XYZ file of C-alpha atoms in Angstrom:
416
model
C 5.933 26.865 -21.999
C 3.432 24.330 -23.953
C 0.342 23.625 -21.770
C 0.702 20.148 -24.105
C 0.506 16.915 -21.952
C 3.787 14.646 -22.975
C 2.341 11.249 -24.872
C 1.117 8.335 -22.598
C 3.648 5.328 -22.503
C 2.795 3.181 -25.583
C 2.922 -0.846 -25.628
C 6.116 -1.987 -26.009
C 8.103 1.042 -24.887
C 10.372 0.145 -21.297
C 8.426 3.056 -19.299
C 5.447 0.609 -19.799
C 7.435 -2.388 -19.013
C 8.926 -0.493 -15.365
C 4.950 1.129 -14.943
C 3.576 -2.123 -14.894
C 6.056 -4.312 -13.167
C 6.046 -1.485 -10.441
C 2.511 -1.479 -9.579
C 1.941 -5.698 -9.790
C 4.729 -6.070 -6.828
C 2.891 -2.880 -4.719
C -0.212 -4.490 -4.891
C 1.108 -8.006 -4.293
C 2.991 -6.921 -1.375
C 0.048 -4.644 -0.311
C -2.683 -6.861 -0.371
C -0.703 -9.355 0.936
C -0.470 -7.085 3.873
C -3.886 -6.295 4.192
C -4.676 -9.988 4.222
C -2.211 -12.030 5.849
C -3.947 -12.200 9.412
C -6.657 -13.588 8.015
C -5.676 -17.756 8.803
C -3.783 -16.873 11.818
C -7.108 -15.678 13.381
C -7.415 -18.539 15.671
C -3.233 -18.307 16.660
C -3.721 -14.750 17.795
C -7.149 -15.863 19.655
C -4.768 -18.231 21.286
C -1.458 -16.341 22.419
C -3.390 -13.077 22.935
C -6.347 -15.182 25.212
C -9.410 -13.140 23.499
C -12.071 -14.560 21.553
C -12.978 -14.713 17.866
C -15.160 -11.783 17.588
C -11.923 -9.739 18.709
C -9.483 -11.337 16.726
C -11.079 -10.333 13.690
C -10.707 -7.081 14.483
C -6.739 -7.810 12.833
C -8.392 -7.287 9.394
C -11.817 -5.312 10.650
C -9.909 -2.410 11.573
C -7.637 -2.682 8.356
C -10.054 -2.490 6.235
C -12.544 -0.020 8.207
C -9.865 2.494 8.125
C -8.656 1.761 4.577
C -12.214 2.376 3.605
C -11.846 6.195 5.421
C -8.585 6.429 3.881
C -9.889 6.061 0.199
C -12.039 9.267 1.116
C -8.968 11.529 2.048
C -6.334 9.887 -0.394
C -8.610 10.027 -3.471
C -9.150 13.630 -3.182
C -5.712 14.879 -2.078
C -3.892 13.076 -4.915
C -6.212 14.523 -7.234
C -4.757 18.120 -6.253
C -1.159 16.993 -5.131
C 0.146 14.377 -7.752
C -0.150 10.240 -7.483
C 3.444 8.745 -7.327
C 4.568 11.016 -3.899
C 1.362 9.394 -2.300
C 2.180 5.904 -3.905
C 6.034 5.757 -2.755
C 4.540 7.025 0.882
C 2.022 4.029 1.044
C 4.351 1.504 0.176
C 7.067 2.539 2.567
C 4.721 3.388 5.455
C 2.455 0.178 5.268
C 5.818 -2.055 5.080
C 7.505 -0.627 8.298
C 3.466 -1.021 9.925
C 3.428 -4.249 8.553
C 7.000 -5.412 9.432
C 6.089 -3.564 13.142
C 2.957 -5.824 13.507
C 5.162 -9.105 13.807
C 6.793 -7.652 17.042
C 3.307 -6.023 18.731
C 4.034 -6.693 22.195
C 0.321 -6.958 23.075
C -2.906 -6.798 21.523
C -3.864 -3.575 21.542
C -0.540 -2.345 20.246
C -1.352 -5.056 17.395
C -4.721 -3.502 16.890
C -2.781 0.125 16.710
C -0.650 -1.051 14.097
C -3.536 -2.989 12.096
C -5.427 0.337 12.112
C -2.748 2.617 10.589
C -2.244 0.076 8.208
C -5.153 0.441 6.369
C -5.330 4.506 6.565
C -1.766 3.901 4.409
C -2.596 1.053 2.601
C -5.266 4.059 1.143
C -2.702 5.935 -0.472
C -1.832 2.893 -2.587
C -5.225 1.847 -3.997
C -6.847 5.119 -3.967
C -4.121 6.087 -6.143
C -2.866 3.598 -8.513
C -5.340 2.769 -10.825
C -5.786 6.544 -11.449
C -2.178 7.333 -12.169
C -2.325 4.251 -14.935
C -5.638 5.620 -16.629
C -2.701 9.552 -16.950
C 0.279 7.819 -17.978
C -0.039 5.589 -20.732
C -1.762 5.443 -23.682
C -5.048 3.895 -24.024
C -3.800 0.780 -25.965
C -1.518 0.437 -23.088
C -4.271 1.131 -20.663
C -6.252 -1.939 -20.224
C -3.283 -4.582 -19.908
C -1.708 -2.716 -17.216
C -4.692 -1.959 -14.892
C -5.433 -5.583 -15.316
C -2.085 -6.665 -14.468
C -2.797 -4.251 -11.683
C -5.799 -5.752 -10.744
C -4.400 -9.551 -10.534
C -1.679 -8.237 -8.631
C -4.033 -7.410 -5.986
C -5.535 -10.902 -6.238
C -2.420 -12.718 -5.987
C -0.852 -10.778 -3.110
C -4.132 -11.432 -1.288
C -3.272 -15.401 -1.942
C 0.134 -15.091 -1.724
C 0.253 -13.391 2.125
C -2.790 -15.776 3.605
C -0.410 -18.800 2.011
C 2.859 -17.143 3.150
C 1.555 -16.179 6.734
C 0.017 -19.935 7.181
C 2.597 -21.843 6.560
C 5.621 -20.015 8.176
C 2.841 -19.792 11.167
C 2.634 -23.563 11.076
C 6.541 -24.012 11.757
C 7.470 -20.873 13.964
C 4.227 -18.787 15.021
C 1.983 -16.033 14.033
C 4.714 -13.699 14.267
C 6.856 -15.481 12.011
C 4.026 -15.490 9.018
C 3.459 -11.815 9.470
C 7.534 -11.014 9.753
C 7.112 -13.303 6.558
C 4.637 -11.166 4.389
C 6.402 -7.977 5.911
C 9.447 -8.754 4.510
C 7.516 -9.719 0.845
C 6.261 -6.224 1.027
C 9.535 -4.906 1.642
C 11.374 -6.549 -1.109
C 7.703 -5.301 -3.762
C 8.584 -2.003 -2.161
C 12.533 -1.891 -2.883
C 11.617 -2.796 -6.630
C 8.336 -0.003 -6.882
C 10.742 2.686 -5.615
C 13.543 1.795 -8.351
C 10.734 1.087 -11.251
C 7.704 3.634 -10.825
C 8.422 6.721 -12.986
C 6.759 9.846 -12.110
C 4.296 11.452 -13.167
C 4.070 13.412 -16.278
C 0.738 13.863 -17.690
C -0.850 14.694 -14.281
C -2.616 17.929 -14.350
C -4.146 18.893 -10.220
C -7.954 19.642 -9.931
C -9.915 22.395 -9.153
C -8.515 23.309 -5.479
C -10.964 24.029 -2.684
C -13.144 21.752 -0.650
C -16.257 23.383 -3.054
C -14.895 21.608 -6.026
C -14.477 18.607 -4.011
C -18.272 19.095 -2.828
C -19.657 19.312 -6.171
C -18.046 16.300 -7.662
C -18.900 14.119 -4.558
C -22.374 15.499 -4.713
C -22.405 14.477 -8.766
C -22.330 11.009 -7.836
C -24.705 10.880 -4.806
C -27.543 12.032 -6.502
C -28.057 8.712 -9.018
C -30.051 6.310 -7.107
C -27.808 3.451 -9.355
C -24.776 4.434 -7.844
C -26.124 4.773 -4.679
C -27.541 1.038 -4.672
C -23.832 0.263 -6.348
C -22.409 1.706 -3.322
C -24.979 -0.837 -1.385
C -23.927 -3.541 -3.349
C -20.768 -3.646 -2.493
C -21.186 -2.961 1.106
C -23.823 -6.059 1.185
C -21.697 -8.215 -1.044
C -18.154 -7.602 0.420
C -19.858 -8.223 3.989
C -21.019 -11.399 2.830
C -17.836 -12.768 1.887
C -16.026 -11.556 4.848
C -18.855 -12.765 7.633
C -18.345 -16.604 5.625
C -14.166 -16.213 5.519
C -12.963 -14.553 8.165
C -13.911 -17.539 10.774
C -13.695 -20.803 8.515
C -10.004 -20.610 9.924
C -11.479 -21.153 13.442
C -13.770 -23.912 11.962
C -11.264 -26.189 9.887
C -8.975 -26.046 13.039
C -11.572 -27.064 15.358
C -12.917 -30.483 15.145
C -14.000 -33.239 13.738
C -11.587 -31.184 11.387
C -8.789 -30.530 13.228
C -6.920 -28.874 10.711
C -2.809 -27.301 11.531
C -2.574 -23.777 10.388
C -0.865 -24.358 7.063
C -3.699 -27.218 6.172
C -6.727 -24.872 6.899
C -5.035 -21.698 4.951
C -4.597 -23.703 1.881
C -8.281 -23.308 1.622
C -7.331 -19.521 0.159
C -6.232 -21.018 -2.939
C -10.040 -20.845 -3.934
C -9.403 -17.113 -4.297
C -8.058 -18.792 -8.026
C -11.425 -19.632 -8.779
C -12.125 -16.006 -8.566
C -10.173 -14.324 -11.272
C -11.608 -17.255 -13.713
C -15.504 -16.188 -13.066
C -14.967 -12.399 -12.691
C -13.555 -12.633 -16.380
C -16.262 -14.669 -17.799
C -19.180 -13.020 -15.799
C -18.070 -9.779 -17.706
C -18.145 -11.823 -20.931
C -21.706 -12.701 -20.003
C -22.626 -9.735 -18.739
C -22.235 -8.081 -22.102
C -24.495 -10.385 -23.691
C -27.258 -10.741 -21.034
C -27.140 -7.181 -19.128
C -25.474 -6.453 -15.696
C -28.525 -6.646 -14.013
C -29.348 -10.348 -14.291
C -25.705 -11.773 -14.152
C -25.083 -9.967 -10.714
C -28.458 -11.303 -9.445
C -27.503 -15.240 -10.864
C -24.002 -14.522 -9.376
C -25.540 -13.352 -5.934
C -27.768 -16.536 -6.026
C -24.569 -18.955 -6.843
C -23.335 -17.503 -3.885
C -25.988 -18.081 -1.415
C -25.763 -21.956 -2.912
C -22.281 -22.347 -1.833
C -23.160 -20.571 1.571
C -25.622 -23.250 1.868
C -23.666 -25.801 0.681
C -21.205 -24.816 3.749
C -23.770 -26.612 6.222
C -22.611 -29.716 5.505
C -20.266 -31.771 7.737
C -17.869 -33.673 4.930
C -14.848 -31.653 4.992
C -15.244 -31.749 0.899
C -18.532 -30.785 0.697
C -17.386 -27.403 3.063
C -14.401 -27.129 0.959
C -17.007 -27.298 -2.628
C -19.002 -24.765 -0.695
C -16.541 -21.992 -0.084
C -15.504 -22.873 -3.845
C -19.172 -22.093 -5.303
C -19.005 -19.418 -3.005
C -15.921 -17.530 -4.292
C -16.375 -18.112 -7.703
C -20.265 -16.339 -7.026
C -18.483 -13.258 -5.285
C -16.115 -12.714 -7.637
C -18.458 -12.486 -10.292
C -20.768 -10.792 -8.792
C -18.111 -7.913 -7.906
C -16.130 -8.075 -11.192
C -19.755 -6.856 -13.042
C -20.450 -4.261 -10.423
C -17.134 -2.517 -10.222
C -17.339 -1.969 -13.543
C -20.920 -0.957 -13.639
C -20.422 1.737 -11.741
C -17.539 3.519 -13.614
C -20.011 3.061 -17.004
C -22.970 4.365 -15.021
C -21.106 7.179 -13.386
C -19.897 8.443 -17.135
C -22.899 7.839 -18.698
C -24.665 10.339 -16.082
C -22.032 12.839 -16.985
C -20.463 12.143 -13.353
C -17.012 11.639 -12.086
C -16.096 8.332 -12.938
C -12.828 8.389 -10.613
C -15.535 9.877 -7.597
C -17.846 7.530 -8.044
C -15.097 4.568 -7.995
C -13.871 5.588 -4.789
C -17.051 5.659 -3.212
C -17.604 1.578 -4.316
C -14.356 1.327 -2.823
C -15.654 2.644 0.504
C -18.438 0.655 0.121
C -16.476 -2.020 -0.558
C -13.793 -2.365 2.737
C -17.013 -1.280 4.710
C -18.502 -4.603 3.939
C -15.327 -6.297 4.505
C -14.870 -4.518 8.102
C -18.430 -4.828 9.307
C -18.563 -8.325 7.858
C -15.414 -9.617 9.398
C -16.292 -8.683 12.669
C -20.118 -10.197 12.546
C -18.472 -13.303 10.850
C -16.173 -13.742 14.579
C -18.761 -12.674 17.080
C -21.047 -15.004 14.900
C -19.105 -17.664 15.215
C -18.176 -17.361 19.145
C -21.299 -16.991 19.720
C -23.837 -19.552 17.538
C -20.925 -21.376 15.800
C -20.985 -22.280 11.714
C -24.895 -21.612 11.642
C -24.609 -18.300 13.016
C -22.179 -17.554 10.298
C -24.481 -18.418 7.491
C -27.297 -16.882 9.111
C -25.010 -13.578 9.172
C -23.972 -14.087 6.002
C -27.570 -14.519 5.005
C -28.479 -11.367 5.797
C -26.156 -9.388 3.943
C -26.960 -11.634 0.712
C -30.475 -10.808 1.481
C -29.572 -7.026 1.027
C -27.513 -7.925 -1.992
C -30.385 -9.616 -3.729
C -32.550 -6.453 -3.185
C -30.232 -4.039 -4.266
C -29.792 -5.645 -7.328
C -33.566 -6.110 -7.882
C -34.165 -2.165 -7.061
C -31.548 -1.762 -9.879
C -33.623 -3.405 -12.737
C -36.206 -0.319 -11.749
C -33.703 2.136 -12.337
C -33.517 3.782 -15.942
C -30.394 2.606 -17.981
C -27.815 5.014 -19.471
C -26.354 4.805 -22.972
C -24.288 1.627 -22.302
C -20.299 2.325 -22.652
C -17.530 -0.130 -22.511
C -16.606 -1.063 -18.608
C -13.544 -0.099 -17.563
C -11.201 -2.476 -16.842
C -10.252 -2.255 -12.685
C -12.586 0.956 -12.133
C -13.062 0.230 -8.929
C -10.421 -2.602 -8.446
C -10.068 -4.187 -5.550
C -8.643 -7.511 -3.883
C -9.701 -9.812 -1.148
């Protein structure tokens, strides 16, 4: 029997075509998912009769335990295969999903939010891995970045969907809504996603596992990477997660639909994550991450204001600062991680956990913030973390480069 892996899918050949159209509906259906309670914050305040800081806790808990997930899934699809864990993700977060429009109370809601996320890991632990095995290089690239804007687009497409079927029959009608989106992605990534052929298991034993986890702790880079993320997701989360609770209140007095249109910002995203990666090859990681952090405390500031366009312009400068602030740093860490002779998939999962643990810590300071001290308590919040960003990124110009490689499209992709 030849130990000889089989050829990676090539451009043009229909296993690409079914690969790639698979994954785009997972993730938009997934992150769609993950996402969708994020306008109907205020609704759930509402019919549930709890405050903000606990209503966030419909995406805090998501994302908290999507965070752990990443940790187990990672691992155990690197000895077990990829497409079992993908096709058990997709199936299990749509039923959780589907099961969260009928949660009788809140807890039962917060239950169901929670296992979510832990399958949810499965998905986006997994998929950009399995890509990177089964096709070719040339192939590569285009399909984790299809990938990739799946993720974004799902994360528009189920804050749209869930806001405006909210605004005509309730929050349980714009969750049932994005359920059934994931359901039909789901139907299509069963049919589509071929399995694996060029997957070959790691070294078993939790000593293996130890040493490569180990191999990307010890870099101080990666470790203020890792930071990053935490400091930069957290950010974004404290300033989101409650502007639904501010365009709704007054002298706004937004519906449901109105303030969740707001998400289509997210557009602005995949525009400056492209070109700060452009830039970033010209002018070094280092100083495009710091400009992006800075563009993003602008439009935080810019948030202050009381003309509903000037908050709107705001959470615009602000998103299009994230985005490429994060689009340079996922990369970074997959090109510092190789260049140290370290696990490049390892050290991508860890940003990841970095990652959702800024989104679940931030989330949750954004709603208490915002119960408690209103819009300026959010920005001071979210001035904190941005604070931590902009030191992280300083400590990083002290840190001694690596032989620079090319970044690698979606290392550590992610959607928001």
């Amino acid at each position: 029997m030849s130990d000889v892996l089989p050829e990676g899918h090539r451009p043009g050949s229909p296993e690409l075509r079914r690969t790639s159209l698979a994954l785009f509906v997972a993730a938009v259906g997934s992150f769609g998912l993950l996402h969708s309670p994020q306008p109907l914050l205020p609704l759930l305040a509402a019919d549930f009769d709890i405050g903000a800081g606990r209503s966030s806790l419909a995406i805090s808990l998501s994302t908290a335990t999507l965070a752990l997930g990443v940790l187990v899934a990672a691992p155990l699809s690197d000895r077990f295969g990829r497409t079992a864990f993908i096709r058990a993700a997709l199936t299990t977060s749509t039923a959780l999903g589907l099961g969260c429009a009928l949660a009788p109370t809140w807890p039962a809601l917060e239950v169901m939010r929670a296992l979510l996320g832990v399958s949810l890991a499965g998905l986006i632990a997994v998929a950009v891995a399995y890509l990177r095995e089964e096709l070719s290089p040339a192939a590569g690239g285009p399909a984790i970045a299809l990938y990739i804007g799946g993720n974004a687009l799902g994360g528009m497409a189920g804050r749209l969907l869930a806001a405006g079927l909210a605004e005509l029959w309730g929050w349980r009608a714009g969750l049932g809504g994005v359920g059934l989106m994931a359901a039909a992605g789901t139907v299509v990534a069963w049919r589509l996603l071929p399995a694996s052929r060029r997957f070959v298991p790691a070294t078993a034993g939790l000593r293996a596992l130890g040493h490569r986890t180990a191999g990307v702790l010890r870099d101080p880079a990666l470790l203020a990477l890792y930071g990053l993320a935490f400091a930069l997701m957290g950010a974004f989360f404290t300033l989101w997660n409650p502007i639904a609770f501010r365009l709704q209140s007054q002298p706004y007095g937004l519906s449901a639909g109105g303030a969740g249109l707001v998400v289509l910002l997210y557009a602005l995203g995949s525009v400056s994550s492209a070109r700060a990666g452009r830039l970033a090859a010209r002018r070094g990681r280092r100083s495009v991450v710091l400009v992006a952090v800075l563009v993003l405390a602008g439009g935080v500031a810019l948030t202050l204001t009381a003309p509903l366009a000037l908050v709107v312009a705001g959470m615009a400068v602000a998103t299009v600062g994230f985005f490429a602030a994060h689009g340079v740093s996922s990369g970074w860490v997959a090109v510092r991680a190789a260049g140290r002779g370290r696990s490049a998939g390892q050290a991508s999962s860890l940003y990841l956990v970095g990652y959702y643990l800024g989104a679940s810590v931030g989330g949750g300071i954004g709603g208490v913030a915002w119960e408690r001290s209103g819009w300026t308590g959010v920005v001071m919040a979210t001035a904190a973390f941005l604070v931590l960003a902009a030191a992280l990124t300083v400590g990083l110009s002290r840190t001694r480069s690596v032989l620079a490689a090319p970044d690698v499209p979606g290392a550590a992709s992610s959607g928001s």
